[in-house]
Structure formats: structure tokens, C-alpha cells
């Protein structure tokens, strides 16, 4: 099919030519040859901790790709600066959170003008949080990040007596976090240094020890340790070890400080072990043994646990309760029954109320139940599409919880909500210093017919004066994996596209839980191709309804959404003017065959296990973007990567771009930008991240011919 695209890339130098070093692999009697397998560094574990260990040949190739990308995007430099200035201008630089009350203090975060990293502070419980004189600075992120190319904080968790705090940081982007202990009165760190952790810790009530997860050599959180303040890490006691590489381990605490939660999970199965804080040396007790496909999670409610689960055929989840002293499965009693089409997402318990966040008819609601009377009421809003965030409270004995609300046109609003009186108090509205008039924009939700008759929700944002005659460019975003729902929330960054005449669209495709748990099931394993077909259906519908045209659609997705980008590029390259694939999971078959990689065994329930099953090998081989690259009229493609990314390793997009150039040299062009000092999330600072978004948007604007 002939494709007419705007000639926006001209006079480019020759792209890097990757050397071919064929490696053959035979599984289930099927032999594949991978010419670019050599790009997977054999020392990847060591390199993630020390990027200087990267093989010189690989480094030279990645740097050549970056140079080619720079040449292709050279004419957008001024545009990138303009976009950055616009987006930065919409951020209140000296912003501050509304502190959360906890005992004698309230804890919050703030930024200083020009600062990249948050500052953690506390104030006396009833002090005016706007009075900076009442604030005690606990941790200055900018100070800790000084001199580092990459720096990401993992929060600050204080002891029950408010004397100490655990804080963590990653300074390479590899998500191996180091933990430190800070004396919150003096501001000094103790001598304790805990390496290679998952990023946080849970204090025991006595404030002299804490629990944390350790990342193993394959970057999997598989062990829980107990650390006593003042002792070396080598003396830490192993509390729990998960020997199945398909499961990750997490550790958490309760508002009442009665129990430490150890949760073991993959993407569809969970198991909890409880450690009473009355005896920190005791062995954790199992709640309910793991059963494939059964999920549950706990929250403490005094003398009971409230348990959110899909057990017993409750596909969209229900809530049960069990005695705190005997929470095993035979004692579960239904409290909130399963209701098909009403997905319960999360739950919280307080002294007098049970709270849960649910999604019904595609929209979120917060539901409050009086624990004594059983009376329920919902907190909901009237916009066509919106987002709710349930923050809850830091204290158990409270009637007040906190939540946030926004829509594609409405800046985020933060509320305190009294569950007893139903009084709603607006605490803060997101400021847009450069100005924002919601009345200038339109938010819509349209339904795109899919190939099998399902209707795919698509949320739209555009200016009221945008012509809806097919001439408008469109950025169409999608994800569609792990049951993650992409909220219809306010984005100051998207305004830079809307203000340039773009329609900004989010396709709520299968693989997420936007329309309930079945929406997720219909976009995983053998049904994965529904995800890709839904996205193409969304593009078709936007064209049919004249929101845009195929010559004007730029598709965008990241991580598993990057797999989506690679798949739709193979399936319907003629329907997109350009594609942005951030840290794209495109080498799916090879990755799922490599059980040493961090996410491979836990990901098998999502994609299939091609090591064990020939059928599942076939599912993945049919759509794996890297394996299905062919001689097609691909649009310009921008792939973004992080050298130390443990989730989607740098070699996946690097191999993909090399193969695209080999198989379809006259299409594209294909650009690869590798951040040599970052991982999965890109740069860590709030303004550094805006530079990356400005770069991506500049590519979209260039491809749309709107520079």
C-alpha cells in the first residue's frame, strides 16, 4: 500500500550500520537466527551497578546512534527549548504539598525555585503549613543529588516516635537502592549503609530496627531482612526468602503498627505472610497459600483484617473480613460482595470506616462504609472523564481521609473528606503559573468499535478552536498491559500539544482494567493481539470521526506500551505518521526465553512461558515486534532507552532499530536515543524530565509538519 508522508527528514547522514553476528537458537524444533544478539552485554548485572564496564564496541555503537539522532533532530533544538520553557512555566517552582498529619507532626514535601529534587519537611501538627518558619527540613534532595548525573530518592519513612527516618536513593538508574538512617532532630545520618535494596524499609514500632527487601544478582526482590540500627548489613537476619524466581517479594506495615506484611506476588497470584510486631524474632505466619490466578491483599481494621480478593470467582473482586488472630482462609467472611462490572481497585480501613476505590462504567468512585451501621455512600464527580487518587490518612483513628481529583481540562484538586459528616474541604488546587483557562479546552470520551464488536474508550483533549475536519494532528497514547488503567488526569505537558492544534488522545485498550478485570484478561496471554487491534481501532475511529487523519497520527507508548508501538508498526505502518516508543519492550520472545533477566519469570503469567510451552512460544512469536520486522513502509520511529534500565534492557530497542534499518532501509528514518546515565524512568529531576518530554513532543510536531 502506497503511503504518503510529509518529507520532514532530509539530508540525513548515513545511519550507524550495526554489525551482524548471527546466533541461532532452537526451541520446540523451531530455529531462529538473531543477527544482533551480541548487543546483550554478558556482564549486564555488573554493568548496571557500574556503567563504565560497558563493552567499548557497544558504547561506540550507542554513541553513534545518539550522534545520528542528534543530526536528525538538529532543526528542533529551538522548538525543544520553547517546549521546555512552556512546560516549566506551568509548574509552580516553589511548590509544596499539604502536609499529612501523623501524631504530633504533619509531614510534607516541597521544592525550591530551580530545584530538581524534593525536600522533606515536618511541622507541628496544627501549624500553618504555609508558614515556612514552622518547617523543619528533614532531607534536602538537591543537596544529596549534588554532583551526580542521576539521582532518585525513594522517600523518607519515620519511626513511630518520630526520631529517625529511613531514606533511600539510586544514583545510577539501575534501581538498586541504598538505604540510610537519618536522625530527624540533628539532621545527621547514622553510620548504617544498606546496599542493593528495593528502595524502602518498614520500621518496627520500637524504632530500633526495620525490615527491607534485598535485590538479588538478577535484580529480583527475593529476600526480606531485619536490620538492627547500628549493626552492619552483614549481620542482618533473613526473615523470608522466596525461592521461586517467578515471584517478587515486598514488605509493608500497618497503621496500628501491629503487623509487618510480607507479600509475595506475580501479576496474577499473591500470598501474604504476617509478622506480629509483638515478637520480631518469630517466623512469619502464612495467611492463605498461593493458588494460581488468585489474588488477595490485606488491610488491618483493629480486631479484623479486611481482605480484597478475587477468590471464589469474584473476577472484579470482593472484600471479606477475618479475625486478626486467625486470618486464614477458612475464616474469611464476605463484607462487600462481588458485583460484575464494578472493579474494586484498592481498600483501606480506619477505626470507624471501610474505604475502597472502585471503577464502574469506566469511571472511578470512592466508596465509604460505616463499619458499625453498614451504611455506604460514594464520592463521585460529574465530568465525562476524570481521575481520582485515594491517599487516605496516616492515622487509624480518624474520620478524615484525603483524595485528589482532576480531569484532562481541570487541574488537580486536593481534598480532605470527613467520612462521618460527608464534608469536603478543598485544600489545594494545582497552580499553573503561566495561566490556564479550562474553558478553552474540551474533554471528550468516545467509543471506538473494535474488530470483535467491543467498544474501546478513547479520552480526548483539544482546544475548542481545533478544526475537526481531519486536518488536526493527533498524539495517540496507549499502554495496555498488567491491568494498569491510564487515568484521564490533568497534564500540563499535554497542553503544549493542544495549544499547537493537536488532539491529545488516550486509548483505553484491552490489557488494562479500564472496563473491569475481563478487559485485562482479554488483552493478555493468547489474547494479547486484542491490545494491538484495539489501538488500531482507536486510530481508525478518530479518522472516521474526522478528529484527525492517518497522515497526522503520531502513536506513543512506553515500556509494555513500547511493545504496543512495535506491534502496531508491524501490523499497520500505513496508519501512522510517526511512532514514539519509550524504553520499548520489543524483543519479547528472546526476553521471555531468558530466565536470568530480572522480570522474565514473573512476566510469564502475563505473556506466556515459551521455555515450557510450544503453544505459548507460538503466541509470542506471532506478535513479538523484533521478530516480525519486515520490508514495510514504516513511519519515522523514535526509540528511547536507558543504559542501566533493569526492566527493559537497553539492547531491546538497540536491536530493534538495527533490524528496522536492515529490513526496511528506505522507510523511517529510525532514531535511537540512549540515555547513558539513566534507567527505565529516564532522567530523575523534575525539570530534567521535562527536557525529555520536550524532545519527544518536538519529534511529534516535526513529523506532523507543524514546526
PDB file of N, CA, C and O in Angstrom, residues 232-272:
ATOM      1  N   UNK A 232      26.167  -3.869  61.280  1.00  0.00           N
ATOM      2  CA  UNK A 232      26.479  -3.935  59.851  1.00  0.00           C
ATOM      3  C   UNK A 232      25.432  -4.748  59.092  1.00  0.00           C
ATOM      4  O   UNK A 232      24.763  -5.625  59.658  1.00  0.00           O
ATOM      5  N   UNK A 233      25.295  -4.464  57.818  1.00  0.00           N
ATOM      6  CA  UNK A 233      24.324  -5.175  56.996  1.00  0.00           C
ATOM      7  C   UNK A 233      24.585  -6.680  56.983  1.00  0.00           C
ATOM      8  O   UNK A 233      23.650  -7.480  56.900  1.00  0.00           O
ATOM      9  N   UNK A 234      25.845  -7.057  57.083  1.00  0.00           N
ATOM     10  CA  UNK A 234      26.195  -8.478  57.058  1.00  0.00           C
ATOM     11  C   UNK A 234      25.594  -9.253  58.229  1.00  0.00           C
ATOM     12  O   UNK A 234      25.482 -10.481  58.181  1.00  0.00           O
ATOM     13  N   UNK A 235      25.195  -8.542  59.298  1.00  0.00           N
ATOM     14  CA  UNK A 235      24.587  -9.197  60.458  1.00  0.00           C
ATOM     15  C   UNK A 235      23.065  -9.253  60.379  1.00  0.00           C
ATOM     16  O   UNK A 235      22.423  -9.804  61.288  1.00  0.00           O
ATOM     17  N   UNK A 236      22.487  -8.693  59.329  1.00  0.00           N
ATOM     18  CA  UNK A 236      21.026  -8.647  59.233  1.00  0.00           C
ATOM     19  C   UNK A 236      20.446 -10.055  59.151  1.00  0.00           C
ATOM     20  O   UNK A 236      21.001 -10.935  58.478  1.00  0.00           O
ATOM     21  N   UNK A 237      19.317 -10.237  59.811  1.00  0.00           N
ATOM     22  CA  UNK A 237      18.680 -11.553  59.875  1.00  0.00           C
ATOM     23  C   UNK A 237      17.749 -11.760  58.684  1.00  0.00           C
ATOM     24  O   UNK A 237      16.913 -10.897  58.377  1.00  0.00           O
ATOM     25  N   UNK A 238      17.883 -12.892  58.029  1.00  0.00           N
ATOM     26  CA  UNK A 238      16.985 -13.250  56.936  1.00  0.00           C
ATOM     27  C   UNK A 238      15.641 -13.676  57.535  1.00  0.00           C
ATOM     28  O   UNK A 238      15.562 -14.617  58.316  1.00  0.00           O
ATOM     29  N   UNK A 239      14.579 -12.976  57.145  1.00  0.00           N
ATOM     30  CA  UNK A 239      13.246 -13.240  57.682  1.00  0.00           C
ATOM     31  C   UNK A 239      12.439 -14.116  56.733  1.00  0.00           C
ATOM     32  O   UNK A 239      11.698 -15.002  57.160  1.00  0.00           O
ATOM     33  N   UNK A 240      12.590 -13.859  55.436  1.00  0.00           N
ATOM     34  CA  UNK A 240      11.832 -14.624  54.445  1.00  0.00           C
ATOM     35  C   UNK A 240      12.626 -14.658  53.145  1.00  0.00           C
ATOM     36  O   UNK A 240      13.219 -13.651  52.743  1.00  0.00           O
ATOM     37  N   UNK A 241      12.628 -15.818  52.493  1.00  0.00           N
ATOM     38  CA  UNK A 241      13.267 -15.944  51.180  1.00  0.00           C
ATOM     39  C   UNK A 241      12.304 -16.641  50.229  1.00  0.00           C
ATOM     40  O   UNK A 241      11.752 -17.694  50.556  1.00  0.00           O
ATOM     41  N   UNK A 242      12.112 -16.049  49.066  1.00  0.00           N
ATOM     42  CA  UNK A 242      11.275 -16.646  48.028  1.00  0.00           C
ATOM     43  C   UNK A 242      12.183 -17.343  47.016  1.00  0.00           C
ATOM     44  O   UNK A 242      13.024 -16.699  46.388  1.00  0.00           O
ATOM     45  N   UNK A 243      12.016 -18.638  46.893  1.00  0.00           N
ATOM     46  CA  UNK A 243      12.896 -19.420  46.024  1.00  0.00           C
ATOM     47  C   UNK A 243      12.371 -19.553  44.607  1.00  0.00           C
ATOM     48  O   UNK A 243      13.122 -19.940  43.712  1.00  0.00           O
ATOM     49  N   UNK A 244      11.094 -19.232  44.394  1.00  0.00           N
ATOM     50  CA  UNK A 244      10.534 -19.296  43.042  1.00  0.00           C
ATOM     51  C   UNK A 244      10.885 -17.999  42.324  1.00  0.00           C
ATOM     52  O   UNK A 244      10.421 -16.916  42.718  1.00  0.00           O
ATOM     53  N   UNK A 245      11.691 -18.046  41.238  1.00  0.00           N
ATOM     54  CA  UNK A 245      12.097 -16.809  40.562  1.00  0.00           C
ATOM     55  C   UNK A 245      10.950 -16.101  39.864  1.00  0.00           C
ATOM     56  O   UNK A 245      11.113 -14.980  39.388  1.00  0.00           O
ATOM     57  N   UNK A 246       9.786 -16.746  39.806  1.00  0.00           N
ATOM     58  CA  UNK A 246       8.632 -16.122  39.184  1.00  0.00           C
ATOM     59  C   UNK A 246       7.864 -15.193  40.104  1.00  0.00           C
ATOM     60  O   UNK A 246       6.885 -14.592  39.677  1.00  0.00           O
ATOM     61  N   UNK A 247       8.312 -15.062  41.364  1.00  0.00           N
ATOM     62  CA  UNK A 247       7.593 -14.218  42.317  1.00  0.00           C
ATOM     63  C   UNK A 247       8.511 -13.164  42.914  1.00  0.00           C
ATOM     64  O   UNK A 247       9.682 -13.433  43.191  1.00  0.00           O
ATOM     65  N   UNK A 248       7.968 -11.978  43.112  1.00  0.00           N
ATOM     66  CA  UNK A 248       8.652 -10.893  43.782  1.00  0.00           C
ATOM     67  C   UNK A 248       8.137 -10.796  45.219  1.00  0.00           C
ATOM     68  O   UNK A 248       7.027 -11.206  45.535  1.00  0.00           O
ATOM     69  N   UNK A 249       8.955 -10.178  46.076  1.00  0.00           N
ATOM     70  CA  UNK A 249       8.615 -10.031  47.490  1.00  0.00           C
ATOM     71  C   UNK A 249       8.591  -8.545  47.848  1.00  0.00           C
ATOM     72  O   UNK A 249       9.447  -7.775  47.414  1.00  0.00           O
ATOM     73  N   UNK A 250       7.588  -8.170  48.640  1.00  0.00           N
ATOM     74  CA  UNK A 250       7.513  -6.817  49.163  1.00  0.00           C
ATOM     75  C   UNK A 250       7.278  -6.855  50.661  1.00  0.00           C
ATOM     76  O   UNK A 250       6.880  -7.878  51.215  1.00  0.00           O
ATOM     77  N   UNK A 251       7.516  -5.727  51.324  1.00  0.00           N
ATOM     78  CA  UNK A 251       7.313  -5.661  52.772  1.00  0.00           C
ATOM     79  C   UNK A 251       6.628  -4.341  53.099  1.00  0.00           C
ATOM     80  O   UNK A 251       6.915  -3.307  52.499  1.00  0.00           O
ATOM     81  N   UNK A 252       5.670  -4.396  54.013  1.00  0.00           N
ATOM     82  CA  UNK A 252       4.923  -3.200  54.381  1.00  0.00           C
ATOM     83  C   UNK A 252       4.497  -3.255  55.834  1.00  0.00           C
ATOM     84  O   UNK A 252       4.667  -4.267  56.527  1.00  0.00           O
ATOM     85  N   UNK A 253       3.915  -2.151  56.308  1.00  0.00           N
ATOM     86  CA  UNK A 253       3.474  -2.068  57.692  1.00  0.00           C
ATOM     87  C   UNK A 253       2.030  -1.627  57.794  1.00  0.00           C
ATOM     88  O   UNK A 253       1.416  -1.220  56.803  1.00  0.00           O
ATOM     89  N   UNK A 254       1.466  -1.670  58.998  1.00  0.00           N
ATOM     90  CA  UNK A 254       0.074  -1.295  59.222  1.00  0.00           C
ATOM     91  C   UNK A 254       0.000   0.014  59.996  1.00  0.00           C
ATOM     92  O   UNK A 254       0.952   0.419  60.670  1.00  0.00           O
ATOM     93  N   UNK A 255      -1.147   0.689  59.906  1.00  0.00           N
ATOM     94  CA  UNK A 255      -1.320   1.956  60.605  1.00  0.00           C
ATOM     95  C   UNK A 255      -1.265   1.778  62.121  1.00  0.00           C
ATOM     96  O   UNK A 255      -0.881   2.690  62.849  1.00  0.00           O
ATOM     97  N   UNK A 256      -1.648   0.604  62.592  1.00  0.00           N
ATOM     98  CA  UNK A 256      -1.647   0.337  64.031  1.00  0.00           C
ATOM     99  C   UNK A 256      -0.309  -0.200  64.526  1.00  0.00           C
ATOM    100  O   UNK A 256      -0.156  -0.460  65.727  1.00  0.00           O
ATOM    101  N   UNK A 257       0.646  -0.385  63.629  1.00  0.00           N
ATOM    102  CA  UNK A 257       1.974  -0.899  63.992  1.00  0.00           C
ATOM    103  C   UNK A 257       1.919  -2.287  64.617  1.00  0.00           C
ATOM    104  O   UNK A 257       2.840  -2.688  65.338  1.00  0.00           O
ATOM    105  N   UNK A 258       0.854  -3.031  64.349  1.00  0.00           N
ATOM    106  CA  UNK A 258       0.705  -4.351  64.956  1.00  0.00           C
ATOM    107  C   UNK A 258       1.350  -5.461  64.144  1.00  0.00           C
ATOM    108  O   UNK A 258       1.642  -6.532  64.668  1.00  0.00           O
ATOM    109  N   UNK A 259       1.543  -5.224  62.856  1.00  0.00           N
ATOM    110  CA  UNK A 259       1.939  -6.314  61.988  1.00  0.00           C
ATOM    111  C   UNK A 259       2.833  -5.802  60.860  1.00  0.00           C
ATOM    112  O   UNK A 259       2.716  -4.652  60.423  1.00  0.00           O
ATOM    113  N   UNK A 260       3.757  -6.665  60.437  1.00  0.00           N
ATOM    114  CA  UNK A 260       4.559  -6.435  59.236  1.00  0.00           C
ATOM    115  C   UNK A 260       4.012  -7.361  58.158  1.00  0.00           C
ATOM    116  O   UNK A 260       3.874  -8.565  58.364  1.00  0.00           O
ATOM    117  N   UNK A 261       3.680  -6.780  57.009  1.00  0.00           N
ATOM    118  CA  UNK A 261       3.165  -7.566  55.887  1.00  0.00           C
ATOM    119  C   UNK A 261       4.320  -7.990  54.981  1.00  0.00           C
ATOM    120  O   UNK A 261       5.126  -7.148  54.561  1.00  0.00           O
ATOM    121  N   UNK A 262       4.393  -9.249  54.649  1.00  0.00           N
ATOM    122  CA  UNK A 262       5.309  -9.734  53.614  1.00  0.00           C
ATOM    123  C   UNK A 262       4.434 -10.260  52.485  1.00  0.00           C
ATOM    124  O   UNK A 262       3.699 -11.239  52.667  1.00  0.00           O
ATOM    125  N   UNK A 263       4.459  -9.576  51.349  1.00  0.00           N
ATOM    126  CA  UNK A 263       3.618 -10.012  50.237  1.00  0.00           C
ATOM    127  C   UNK A 263       4.479 -10.611  49.135  1.00  0.00           C
ATOM    128  O   UNK A 263       5.554 -10.094  48.805  1.00  0.00           O
ATOM    129  N   UNK A 264       4.014 -11.725  48.609  1.00  0.00           N
ATOM    130  CA  UNK A 264       4.698 -12.467  47.553  1.00  0.00           C
ATOM    131  C   UNK A 264       3.746 -12.476  46.358  1.00  0.00           C
ATOM    132  O   UNK A 264       2.577 -12.850  46.503  1.00  0.00           O
ATOM    133  N   UNK A 265       4.218 -12.070  45.188  1.00  0.00           N
ATOM    134  CA  UNK A 265       3.280 -11.892  44.092  1.00  0.00           C
ATOM    135  C   UNK A 265       3.949 -11.973  42.732  1.00  0.00           C
ATOM    136  O   UNK A 265       5.146 -11.731  42.595  1.00  0.00           O
ATOM    137  N   UNK A 266       3.152 -12.342  41.740  1.00  0.00           N
ATOM    138  CA  UNK A 266       3.480 -12.058  40.355  1.00  0.00           C
ATOM    139  C   UNK A 266       2.330 -11.195  39.845  1.00  0.00           C
ATOM    140  O   UNK A 266       1.720 -10.463  40.625  1.00  0.00           O
ATOM    141  N   UNK A 267       1.997 -11.272  38.561  1.00  0.00           N
ATOM    142  CA  UNK A 267       0.952 -10.385  38.050  1.00  0.00           C
ATOM    143  C   UNK A 267      -0.460 -10.924  38.232  1.00  0.00           C
ATOM    144  O   UNK A 267      -1.423 -10.211  37.946  1.00  0.00           O
ATOM    145  N   UNK A 268      -0.614 -12.165  38.709  1.00  0.00           N
ATOM    146  CA  UNK A 268      -1.961 -12.710  38.838  1.00  0.00           C
ATOM    147  C   UNK A 268      -2.162 -13.568  40.081  1.00  0.00           C
ATOM    148  O   UNK A 268      -3.263 -14.054  40.317  1.00  0.00           O
ATOM    149  N   UNK A 269      -1.128 -13.737  40.883  1.00  0.00           N
ATOM    150  CA  UNK A 269      -1.196 -14.602  42.054  1.00  0.00           C
ATOM    151  C   UNK A 269      -0.496 -13.913  43.218  1.00  0.00           C
ATOM    152  O   UNK A 269       0.552 -13.285  43.023  1.00  0.00           O
ATOM    153  N   UNK A 270      -1.072 -14.048  44.422  1.00  0.00           N
ATOM    154  CA  UNK A 270      -0.440 -13.416  45.579  1.00  0.00           C
ATOM    155  C   UNK A 270      -0.532 -14.308  46.805  1.00  0.00           C
ATOM    156  O   UNK A 270      -1.357 -15.218  46.882  1.00  0.00           O
ATOM    157  N   UNK A 271       0.345 -14.001  47.745  1.00  0.00           N
ATOM    158  CA  UNK A 271       0.410 -14.740  49.001  1.00  0.00           C
ATOM    159  C   UNK A 271       0.953 -13.795  50.064  1.00  0.00           C
ATOM    160  O   UNK A 271       1.906 -13.048  49.803  1.00  0.00           O
ATOM    161  N   UNK A 272       0.364 -13.839  51.264  1.00  0.00           N
ATOM    162  CA  UNK A 272       0.808 -12.969  52.354  1.00  0.00           C
ATOM    163  C   UNK A 272       1.291 -13.781  53.543  1.00  0.00           C
ATOM    164  O   UNK A 272       0.723 -14.824  53.879  1.00  0.00           O
TER     165      UNK A 272
END
